[in-house]
Coordinates of C-alpha atoms and ligand atoms in Angstrom, one line a residue:
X14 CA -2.3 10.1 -12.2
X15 CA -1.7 7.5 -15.1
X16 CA 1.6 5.5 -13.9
X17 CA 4.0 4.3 -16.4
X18 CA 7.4 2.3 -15.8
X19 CA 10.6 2.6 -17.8
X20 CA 12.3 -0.2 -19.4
X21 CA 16.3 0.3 -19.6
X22 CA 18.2 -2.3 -21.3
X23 CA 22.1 -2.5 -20.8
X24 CA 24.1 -3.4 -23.3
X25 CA 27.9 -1.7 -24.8
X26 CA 29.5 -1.1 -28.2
X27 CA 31.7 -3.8 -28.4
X28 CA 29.4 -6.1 -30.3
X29 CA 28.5 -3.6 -33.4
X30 CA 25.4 -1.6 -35.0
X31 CA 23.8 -5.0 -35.4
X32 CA 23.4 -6.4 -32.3
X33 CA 22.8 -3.0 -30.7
X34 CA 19.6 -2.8 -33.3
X35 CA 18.2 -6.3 -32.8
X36 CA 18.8 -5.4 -28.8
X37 CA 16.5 -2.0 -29.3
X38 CA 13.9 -4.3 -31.4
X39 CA 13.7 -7.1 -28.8
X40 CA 13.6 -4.5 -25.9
X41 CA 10.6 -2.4 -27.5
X42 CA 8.6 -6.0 -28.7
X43 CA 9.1 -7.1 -24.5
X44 CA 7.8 -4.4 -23.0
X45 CA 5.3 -4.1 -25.6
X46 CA 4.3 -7.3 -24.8
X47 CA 4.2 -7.2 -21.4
X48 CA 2.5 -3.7 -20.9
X49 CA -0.5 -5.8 -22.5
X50 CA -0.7 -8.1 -19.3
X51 CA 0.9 -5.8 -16.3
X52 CA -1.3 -3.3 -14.5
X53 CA 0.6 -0.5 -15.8
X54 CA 2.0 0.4 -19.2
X55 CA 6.1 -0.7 -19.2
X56 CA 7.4 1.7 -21.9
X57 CA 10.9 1.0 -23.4
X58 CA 13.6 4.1 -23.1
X59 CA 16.9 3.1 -24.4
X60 CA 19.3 0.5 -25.2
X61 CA 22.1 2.1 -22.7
X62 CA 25.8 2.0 -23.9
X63 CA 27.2 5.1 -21.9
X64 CA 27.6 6.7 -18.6
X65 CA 25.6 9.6 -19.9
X66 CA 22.6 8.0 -21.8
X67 CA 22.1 6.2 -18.1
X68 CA 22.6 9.6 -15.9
X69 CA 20.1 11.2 -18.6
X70 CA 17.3 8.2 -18.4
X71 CA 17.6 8.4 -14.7
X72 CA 17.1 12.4 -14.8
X73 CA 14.3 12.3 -17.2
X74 CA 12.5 9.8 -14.5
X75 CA 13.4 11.4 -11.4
X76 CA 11.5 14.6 -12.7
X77 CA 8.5 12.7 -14.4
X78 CA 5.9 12.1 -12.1
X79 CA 4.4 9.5 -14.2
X80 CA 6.9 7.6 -13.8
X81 CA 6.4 5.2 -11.0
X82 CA 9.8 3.2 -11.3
X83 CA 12.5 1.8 -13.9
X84 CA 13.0 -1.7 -14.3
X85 CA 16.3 -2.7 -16.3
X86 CA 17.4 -5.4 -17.4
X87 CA 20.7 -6.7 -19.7
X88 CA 20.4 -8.3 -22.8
X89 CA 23.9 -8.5 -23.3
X90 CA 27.3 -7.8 -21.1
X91 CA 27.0 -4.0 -19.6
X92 CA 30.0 -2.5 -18.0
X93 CA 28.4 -1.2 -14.3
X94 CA 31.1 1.4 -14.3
X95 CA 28.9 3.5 -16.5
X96 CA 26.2 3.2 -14.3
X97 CA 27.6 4.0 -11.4
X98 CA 26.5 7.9 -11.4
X99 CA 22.9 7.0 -13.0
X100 CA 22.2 4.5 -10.2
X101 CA 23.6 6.5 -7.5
X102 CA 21.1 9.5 -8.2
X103 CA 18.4 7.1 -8.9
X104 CA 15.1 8.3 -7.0
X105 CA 12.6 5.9 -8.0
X106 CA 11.8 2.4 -7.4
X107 CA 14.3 0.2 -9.0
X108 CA 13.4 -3.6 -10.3
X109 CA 16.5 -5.7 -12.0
X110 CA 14.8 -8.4 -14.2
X111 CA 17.1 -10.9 -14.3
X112 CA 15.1 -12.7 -18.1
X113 CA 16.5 -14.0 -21.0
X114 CA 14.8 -12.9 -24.7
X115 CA 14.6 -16.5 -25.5
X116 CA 13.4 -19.4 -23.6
X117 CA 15.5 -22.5 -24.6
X118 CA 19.3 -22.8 -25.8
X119 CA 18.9 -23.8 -29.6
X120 CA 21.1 -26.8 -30.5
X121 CA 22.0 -26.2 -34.1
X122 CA 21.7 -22.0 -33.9
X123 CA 24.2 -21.7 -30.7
X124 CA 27.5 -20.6 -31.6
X125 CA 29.7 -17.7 -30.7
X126 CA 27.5 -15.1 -32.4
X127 CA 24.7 -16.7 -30.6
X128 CA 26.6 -16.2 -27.5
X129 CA 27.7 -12.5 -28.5
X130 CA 24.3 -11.3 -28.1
X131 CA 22.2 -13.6 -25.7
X132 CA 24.2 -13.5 -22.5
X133 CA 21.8 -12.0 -19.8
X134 CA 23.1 -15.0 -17.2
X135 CA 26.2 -13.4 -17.7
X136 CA 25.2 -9.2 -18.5
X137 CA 22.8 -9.5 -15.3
X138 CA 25.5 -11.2 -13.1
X139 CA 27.4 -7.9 -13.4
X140 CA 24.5 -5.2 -13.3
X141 CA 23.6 -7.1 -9.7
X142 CA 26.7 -6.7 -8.3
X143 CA 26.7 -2.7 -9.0
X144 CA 23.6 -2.9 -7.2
X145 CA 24.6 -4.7 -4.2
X146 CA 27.8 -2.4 -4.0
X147 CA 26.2 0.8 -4.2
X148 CA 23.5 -0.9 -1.3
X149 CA 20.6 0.3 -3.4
X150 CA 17.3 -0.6 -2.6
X151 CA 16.8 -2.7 -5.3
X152 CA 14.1 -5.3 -6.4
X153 CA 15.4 -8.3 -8.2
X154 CA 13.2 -10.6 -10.3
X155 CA 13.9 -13.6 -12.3
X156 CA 12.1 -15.7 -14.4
X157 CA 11.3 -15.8 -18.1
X158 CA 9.1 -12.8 -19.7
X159 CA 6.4 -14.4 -21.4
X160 CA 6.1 -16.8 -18.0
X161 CA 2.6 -15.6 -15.6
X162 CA 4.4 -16.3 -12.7
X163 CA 7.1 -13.7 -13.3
X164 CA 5.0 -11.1 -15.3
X165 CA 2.7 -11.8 -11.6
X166 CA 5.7 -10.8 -9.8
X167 CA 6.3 -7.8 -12.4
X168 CA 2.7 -6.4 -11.3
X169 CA 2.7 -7.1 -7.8
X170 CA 6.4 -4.9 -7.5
X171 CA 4.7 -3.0 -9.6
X172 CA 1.5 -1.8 -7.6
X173 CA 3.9 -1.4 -4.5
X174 CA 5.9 1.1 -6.1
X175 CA 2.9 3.4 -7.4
X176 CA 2.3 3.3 -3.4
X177 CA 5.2 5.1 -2.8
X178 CA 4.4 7.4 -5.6
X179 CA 1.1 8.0 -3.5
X180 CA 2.6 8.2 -0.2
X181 CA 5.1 10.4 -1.4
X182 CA 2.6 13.0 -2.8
X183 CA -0.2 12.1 0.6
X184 CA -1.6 14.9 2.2
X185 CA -3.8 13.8 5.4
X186 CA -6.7 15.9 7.0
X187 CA -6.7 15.7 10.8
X188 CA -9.9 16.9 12.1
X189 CA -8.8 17.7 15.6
X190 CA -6.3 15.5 18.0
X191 CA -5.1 12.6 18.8
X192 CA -7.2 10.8 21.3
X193 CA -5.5 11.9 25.0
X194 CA -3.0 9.7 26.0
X195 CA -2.6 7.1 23.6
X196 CA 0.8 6.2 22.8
X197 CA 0.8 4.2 19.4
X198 CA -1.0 6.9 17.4
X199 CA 1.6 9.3 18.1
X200 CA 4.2 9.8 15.6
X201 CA 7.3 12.5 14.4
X202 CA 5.4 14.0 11.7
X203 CA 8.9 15.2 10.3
X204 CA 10.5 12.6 10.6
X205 CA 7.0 11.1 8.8
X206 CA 7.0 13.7 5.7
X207 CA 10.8 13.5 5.6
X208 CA 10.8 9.5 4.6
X209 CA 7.2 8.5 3.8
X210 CA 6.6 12.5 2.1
X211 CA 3.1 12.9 3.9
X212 CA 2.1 16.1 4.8
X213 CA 0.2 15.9 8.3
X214 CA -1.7 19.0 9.3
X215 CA -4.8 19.5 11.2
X216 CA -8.0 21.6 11.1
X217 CA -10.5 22.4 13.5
X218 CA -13.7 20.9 13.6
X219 CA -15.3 24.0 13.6
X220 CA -14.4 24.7 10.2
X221 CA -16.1 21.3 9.0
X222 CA -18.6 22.5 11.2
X223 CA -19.4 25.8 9.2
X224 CA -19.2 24.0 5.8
X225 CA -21.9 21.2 6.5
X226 CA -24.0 23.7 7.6
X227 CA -23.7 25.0 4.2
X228 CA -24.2 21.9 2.6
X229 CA -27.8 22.0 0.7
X230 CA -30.6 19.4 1.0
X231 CA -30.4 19.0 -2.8
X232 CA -26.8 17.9 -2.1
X233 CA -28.1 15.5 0.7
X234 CA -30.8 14.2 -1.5
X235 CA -28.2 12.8 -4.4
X236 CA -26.4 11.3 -1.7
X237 CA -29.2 9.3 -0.1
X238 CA -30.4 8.1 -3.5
X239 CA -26.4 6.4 -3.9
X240 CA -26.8 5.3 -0.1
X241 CA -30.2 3.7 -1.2
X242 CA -28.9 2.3 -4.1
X243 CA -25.9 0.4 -2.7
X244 CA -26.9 0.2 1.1
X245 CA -30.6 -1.5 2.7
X246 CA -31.6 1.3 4.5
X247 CA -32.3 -1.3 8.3
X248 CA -33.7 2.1 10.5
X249 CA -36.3 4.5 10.6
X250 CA -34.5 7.6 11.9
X251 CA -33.8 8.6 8.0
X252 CA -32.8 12.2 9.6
X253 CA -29.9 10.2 10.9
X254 CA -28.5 8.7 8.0
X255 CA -29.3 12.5 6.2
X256 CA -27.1 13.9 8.6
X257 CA -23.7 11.5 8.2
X258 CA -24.5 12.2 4.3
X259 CA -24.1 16.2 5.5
X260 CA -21.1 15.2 7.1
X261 CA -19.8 13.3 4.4
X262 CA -20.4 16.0 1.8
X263 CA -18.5 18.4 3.9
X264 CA -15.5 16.1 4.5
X265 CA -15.3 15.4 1.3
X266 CA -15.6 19.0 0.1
X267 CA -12.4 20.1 2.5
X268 CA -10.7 17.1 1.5
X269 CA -10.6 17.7 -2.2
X270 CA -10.3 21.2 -1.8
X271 CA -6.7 20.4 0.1
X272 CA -5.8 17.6 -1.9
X273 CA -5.9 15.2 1.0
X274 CA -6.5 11.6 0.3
X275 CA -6.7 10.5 4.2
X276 CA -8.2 11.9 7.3
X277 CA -8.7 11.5 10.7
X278 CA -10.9 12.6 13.3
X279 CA -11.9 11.6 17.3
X280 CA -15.2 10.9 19.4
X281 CA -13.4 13.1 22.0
X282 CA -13.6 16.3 19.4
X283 CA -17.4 17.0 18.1
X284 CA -17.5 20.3 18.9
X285 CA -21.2 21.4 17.0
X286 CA -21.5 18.2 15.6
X287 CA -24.1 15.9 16.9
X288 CA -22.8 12.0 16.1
X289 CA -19.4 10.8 15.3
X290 CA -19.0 10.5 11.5
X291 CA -19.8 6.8 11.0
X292 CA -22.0 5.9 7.4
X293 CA -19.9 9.2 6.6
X294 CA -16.6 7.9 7.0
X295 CA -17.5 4.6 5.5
X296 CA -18.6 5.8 2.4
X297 CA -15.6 7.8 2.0
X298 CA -13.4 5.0 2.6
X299 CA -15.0 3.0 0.2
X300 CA -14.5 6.0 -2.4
X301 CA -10.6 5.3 -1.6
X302 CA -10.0 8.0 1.0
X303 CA -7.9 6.6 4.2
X304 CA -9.1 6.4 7.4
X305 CA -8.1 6.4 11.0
X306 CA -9.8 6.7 14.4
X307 CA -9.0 8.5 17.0
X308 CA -6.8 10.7 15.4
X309 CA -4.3 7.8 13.8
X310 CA -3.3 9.7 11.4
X311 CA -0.9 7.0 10.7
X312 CA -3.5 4.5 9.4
X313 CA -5.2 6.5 8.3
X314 CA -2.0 7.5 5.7
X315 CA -1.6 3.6 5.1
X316 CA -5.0 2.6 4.5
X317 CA -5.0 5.2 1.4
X318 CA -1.6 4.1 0.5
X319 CA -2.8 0.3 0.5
X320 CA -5.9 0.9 -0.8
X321 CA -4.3 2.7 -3.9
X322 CA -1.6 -0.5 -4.3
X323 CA -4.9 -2.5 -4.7
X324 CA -7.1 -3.8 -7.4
X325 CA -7.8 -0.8 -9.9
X326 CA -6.5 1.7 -7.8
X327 CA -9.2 1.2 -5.1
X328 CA -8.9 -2.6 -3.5
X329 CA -9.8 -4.0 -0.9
X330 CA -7.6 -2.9 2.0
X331 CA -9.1 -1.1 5.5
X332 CA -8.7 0.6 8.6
X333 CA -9.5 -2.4 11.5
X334 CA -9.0 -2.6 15.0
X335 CA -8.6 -5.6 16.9
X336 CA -11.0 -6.2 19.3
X337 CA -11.8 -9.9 21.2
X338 CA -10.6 -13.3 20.9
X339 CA -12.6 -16.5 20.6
X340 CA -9.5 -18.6 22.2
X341 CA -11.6 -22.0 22.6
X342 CA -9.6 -24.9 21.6
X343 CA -9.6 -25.8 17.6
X344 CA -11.6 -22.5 17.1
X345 CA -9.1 -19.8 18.0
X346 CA -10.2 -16.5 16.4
X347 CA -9.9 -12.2 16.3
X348 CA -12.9 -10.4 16.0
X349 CA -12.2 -6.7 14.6
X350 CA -13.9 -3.9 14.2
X351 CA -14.5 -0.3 14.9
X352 CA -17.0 1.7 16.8
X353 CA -18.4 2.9 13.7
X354 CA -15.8 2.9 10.9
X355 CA -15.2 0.0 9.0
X356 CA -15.0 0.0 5.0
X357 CA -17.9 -1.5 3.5
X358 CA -15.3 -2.8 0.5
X359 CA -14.9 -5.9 2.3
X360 CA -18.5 -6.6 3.1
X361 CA -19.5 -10.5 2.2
X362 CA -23.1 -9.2 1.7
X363 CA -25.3 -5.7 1.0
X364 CA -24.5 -3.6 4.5
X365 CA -27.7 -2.6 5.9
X366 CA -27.2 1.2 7.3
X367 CA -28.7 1.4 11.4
X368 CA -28.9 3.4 13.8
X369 CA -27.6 2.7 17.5
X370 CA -26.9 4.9 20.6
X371 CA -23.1 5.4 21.1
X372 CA -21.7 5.3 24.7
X373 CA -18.3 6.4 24.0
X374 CA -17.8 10.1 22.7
X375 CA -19.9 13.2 23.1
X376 CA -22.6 12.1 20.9
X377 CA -25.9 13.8 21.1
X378 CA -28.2 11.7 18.6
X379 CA -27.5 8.2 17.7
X380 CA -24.9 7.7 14.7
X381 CA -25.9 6.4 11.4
X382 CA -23.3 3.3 10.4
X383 CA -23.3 0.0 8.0
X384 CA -23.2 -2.9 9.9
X385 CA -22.2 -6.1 7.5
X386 CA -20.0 -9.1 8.0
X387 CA -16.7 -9.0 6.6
X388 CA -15.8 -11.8 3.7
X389 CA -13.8 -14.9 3.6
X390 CA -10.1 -15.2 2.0
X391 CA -6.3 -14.7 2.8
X392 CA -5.4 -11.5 4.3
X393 CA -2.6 -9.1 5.6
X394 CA -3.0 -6.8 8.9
X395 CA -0.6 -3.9 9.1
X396 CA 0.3 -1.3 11.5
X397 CA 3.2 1.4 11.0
X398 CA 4.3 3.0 14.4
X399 CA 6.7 5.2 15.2
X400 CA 10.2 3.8 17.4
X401 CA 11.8 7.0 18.0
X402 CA 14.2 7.9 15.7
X403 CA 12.5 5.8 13.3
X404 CA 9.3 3.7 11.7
X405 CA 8.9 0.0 11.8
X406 CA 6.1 -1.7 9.4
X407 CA 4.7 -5.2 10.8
X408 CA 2.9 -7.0 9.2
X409 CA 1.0 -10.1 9.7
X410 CA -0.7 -12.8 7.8
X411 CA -4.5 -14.0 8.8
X412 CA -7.0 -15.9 6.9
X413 CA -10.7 -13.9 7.4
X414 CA -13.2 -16.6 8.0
X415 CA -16.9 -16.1 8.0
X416 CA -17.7 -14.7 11.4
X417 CA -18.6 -18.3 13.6
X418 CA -21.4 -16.5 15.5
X419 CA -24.5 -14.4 14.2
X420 CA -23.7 -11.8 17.0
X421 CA -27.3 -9.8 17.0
X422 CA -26.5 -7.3 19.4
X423 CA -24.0 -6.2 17.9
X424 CA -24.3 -2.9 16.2
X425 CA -21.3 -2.4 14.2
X426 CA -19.3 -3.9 10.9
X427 CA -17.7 -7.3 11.7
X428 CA -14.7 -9.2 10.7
X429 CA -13.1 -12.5 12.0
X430 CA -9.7 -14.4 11.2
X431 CA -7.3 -16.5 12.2
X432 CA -3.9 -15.8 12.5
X433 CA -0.7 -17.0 11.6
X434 CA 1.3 -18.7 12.7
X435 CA -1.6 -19.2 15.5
X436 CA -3.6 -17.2 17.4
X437 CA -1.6 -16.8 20.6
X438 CA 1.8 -17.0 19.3
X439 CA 0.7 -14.4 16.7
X440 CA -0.1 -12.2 19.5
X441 CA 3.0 -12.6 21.3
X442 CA 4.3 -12.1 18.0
X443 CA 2.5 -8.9 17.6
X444 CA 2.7 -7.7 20.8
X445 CA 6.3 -8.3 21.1
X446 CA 6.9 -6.2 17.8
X447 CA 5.0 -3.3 19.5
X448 CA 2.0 -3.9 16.8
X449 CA -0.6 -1.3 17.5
X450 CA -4.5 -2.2 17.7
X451 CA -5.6 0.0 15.1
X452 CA -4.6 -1.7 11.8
X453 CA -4.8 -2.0 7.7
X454 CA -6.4 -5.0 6.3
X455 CA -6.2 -5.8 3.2
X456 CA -7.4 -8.8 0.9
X457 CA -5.2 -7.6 -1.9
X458 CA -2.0 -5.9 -0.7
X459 CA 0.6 -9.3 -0.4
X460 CA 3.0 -9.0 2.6
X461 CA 5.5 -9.4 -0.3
X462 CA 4.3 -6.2 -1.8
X463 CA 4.7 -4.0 1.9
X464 CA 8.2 -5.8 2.1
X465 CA 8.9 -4.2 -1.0
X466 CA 7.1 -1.1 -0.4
X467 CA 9.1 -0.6 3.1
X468 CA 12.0 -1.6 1.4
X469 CA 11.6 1.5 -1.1
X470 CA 10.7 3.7 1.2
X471 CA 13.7 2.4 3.6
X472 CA 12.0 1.5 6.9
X473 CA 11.7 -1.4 9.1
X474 CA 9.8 -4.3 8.0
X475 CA 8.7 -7.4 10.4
X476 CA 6.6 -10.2 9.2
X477 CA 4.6 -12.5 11.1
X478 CA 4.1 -15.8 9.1
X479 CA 3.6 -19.4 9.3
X480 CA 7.3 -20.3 10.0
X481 CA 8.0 -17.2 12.6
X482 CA 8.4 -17.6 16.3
X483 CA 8.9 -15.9 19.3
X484 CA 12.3 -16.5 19.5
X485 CA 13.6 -16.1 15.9
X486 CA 11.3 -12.8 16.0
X487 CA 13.1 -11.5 19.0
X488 CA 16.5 -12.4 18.0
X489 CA 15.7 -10.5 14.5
X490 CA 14.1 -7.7 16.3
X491 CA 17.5 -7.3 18.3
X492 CA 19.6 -7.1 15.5
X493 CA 17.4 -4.5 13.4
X494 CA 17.5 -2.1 16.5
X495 CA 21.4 -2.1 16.4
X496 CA 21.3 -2.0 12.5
X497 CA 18.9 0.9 12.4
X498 CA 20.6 2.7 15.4
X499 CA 24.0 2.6 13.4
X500 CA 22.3 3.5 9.6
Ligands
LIG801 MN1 -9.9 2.7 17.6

């Protein structure tokens, strides 16, 4: 889908043809402008002067699916009376950009004309207080257009809301169960599809079963040829790595054939298949679909979601699980990883594909992965889970460091950070929260951006940052559980 956003500019009658025209000129020349540096076009609609040219706009991008969210703004004064009924049947993201046309107040030009038609401080003033009174979930920006820092802001609001146009069109393949008895993996799929949209269903694994062994060996051979390209091929049991490329082509076959973007699967449920999906479920992630383990469908849901609110539509954002600490003084440290799965997007080098016996599971031959170390920079783990009644998103930021220790033995993808606002508050923090151990990490998603996109999508949001503690974390998370028992 090609995502667009909607500019409407507020304005009214009162000040004459004139000013309405030079408003419609400067509206069309900004987001003109700007759709040259945001990641998605921003596409002027109308200057609106009537209850019913707002109610129409907001009709027209309720039932456009390109349409990823509107983003007004007011040039001049705009009565809020007259859009009242627009805003109030509003269903996509909203942003109020609280700019100003020009940047400086002229000294010989200002006078009452002037005024007349440059009074945004006073036109946006207003169009934020209709916003606060209807309680919409709003997203208000200021700063001047033709600034970076605010056009920055633009994009990153921007990229959050075409991840609730994903999530709200997300279908999500469940290859068998949950894992037994886990807790945090378990969700209300209604309750799920009714806020986030996805559609949660499962198939058996005898039906993947049937199609990979319908897949051909020409099919096998393209995909070994992009493994060898992109991968160095560390194992002499090529029969291995041919088989995850079976089980990838199958996946990816009932995947596309049911629109689903995310799937999950378990090491307890292999019926007919003889290793876990692992180089198989890494290459699909890397191709953008989600992933979770042991049946989390949940993360699997958000690591499609996140990795579509990334750079280019594919970034750098994937299913992690929080494994062991390094809690020596001055060098306190998570190690994550998976069994098998990890998303080769965030690899610092070229992932070498081996092959290692797998313990856990009812693995008969040994499972083809990529093992690689996970790169440096500033990042965000997220887990959604499920409260009862509703969802909570948390949310916490790390910095991924290059793993301290070579770690030979083991046989799996690797990542290591340190986490704010240290490593053992930010697990009381975590833990206190309910934070599950499965988890999205992403290079490129901003907690800012899952604020807004929990925001939109009107669910709990907790974030762990430099400045939290335990207390002020437990004294918020008292207050959201009354708030979100009364809403
Ligand atoms: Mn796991």
């Amino acid at each position: 889908m090609n995502y667009s956003f909607w500019f409407v500019v507020g304005s009214q009658f009162l000040y004459g043809p004139e000013v309405l025209e030079t408003v419609a000129a400067r509206a069309r020349e900004m987001a003109d402008e700007l759709s040259r540096v945001l990641p998605f076009p921003l596409l002027y609609k109308v200057t609106a002067k009537t209850n019913k040219e707002i109610a129409d706009v907001v009709k027209e991008a309720n039932y456009d699916d390109s349409c990823a969210g509107v983003i007004t703004w007011c040039h001049t004064f705009s009565p809020s009376k007259m859009w009242i009924n627009g805003l109030a049947s509003l269903q996509k993201p909203w942003c109020h950009f609280a700019t100003q046309y020009n940047r400086e107040i002229p000294n010989e030009e200002i006078d009452m004309d002037f005024m007349n038609l440059n009074q945004a401080a006073h036109g946006d003033r207003e169009h934020g207080f209709i916003g606060a009174r209807l309680r919409s979930r709003r997203k208000v920006i200021a700063g001047y257009w033709k600034d970076e820092v605010a056009q920055k802001r633009i994009g990153s609001w921007m990229k959050a809301a075409v991840g609730v146009a994903v999530s709200k069109d997300l279908r999500v393949m469940r290859f068998g169960d949950n894992m037994r008895e886990v807790a945090v993996t378990e969700g209300d799929k209604v309750e799920v599809q009714t806020k986030l949209g996805w559609q949660v269903n499962t198939w058996a694994v005898g039906d993947l079963v049937k199609v990979m062994n319908a897949v051909t060996d020409a099919e096998i051979d393209a995909l070994m040829d992009i493994y060898k390209a992109n991968y160095d091929i560390a194992t002499d049991n090529i029969d291995a790595i041919r088989y995850q490329a079976r089980e990838e082509i199958a996946m990816k076959k009932m995947l596309d054939e049911q629109g689903c973007k995310a799937f999950s699967n378990t090491f307890q449920d292999l019926y007919g298949m003889e290793q876990l999906p692992g180089l198989a479920s890494q290459h699909l992630m890397a191709q953008g679909y989600g992933y979770g383990g042991e049946g989390d469908w949940k993360v699997s849901a958000m690591t499609a979601i996140m990795k579509a609110m990334g750079e280019g539509g594919n970034g750098c954002s994937l299913f992690m699980e929080d494994y062991t600490y390094n809690l020596a003084e001055g060098a306190e440290y998570s190690l994550g990883a998976h069994m098998l799965e990890v998303c080769p997007c965030c690899a610092a080098g070229k992932p070498r594909i081996e092959t290692h016996h797998l313990g856990i599971g009812m693995n008969e031959k040994d499972p083809a992965r990529l093992v690689f170390e996970g790169k440096e920079g500033d990042a965000i783990v997220v887990s959604l889970i499920d409260m009862g009644g509703r969802l909570r998103l948390i949310c916490q930021d790390i910095h991924c460091v290059k793993p301290i220790l070579p770690m030979p033995n083991l046989p799996v993808a690797r990542v290591m950070w340190q986490a704010e606002p240290s490593l053992t508050t930010g697990v009381e923090c975590w833990i206190t929260a309910g934070g599950a151990h499965h988890t999205v990490l992403s290079y490129d998603v901003t907690a800012e951006q899952m604020k807004d996109w929990a925001n939109m999508m009107d669910i709990e949001f907790v974030h762990i940052g430099k400045d939290t503690t335990v207390e002020s974390l437990e004294h918020d998370l008292f207050l959201s559980d009354l708030a979100w028992k009364l809403k």
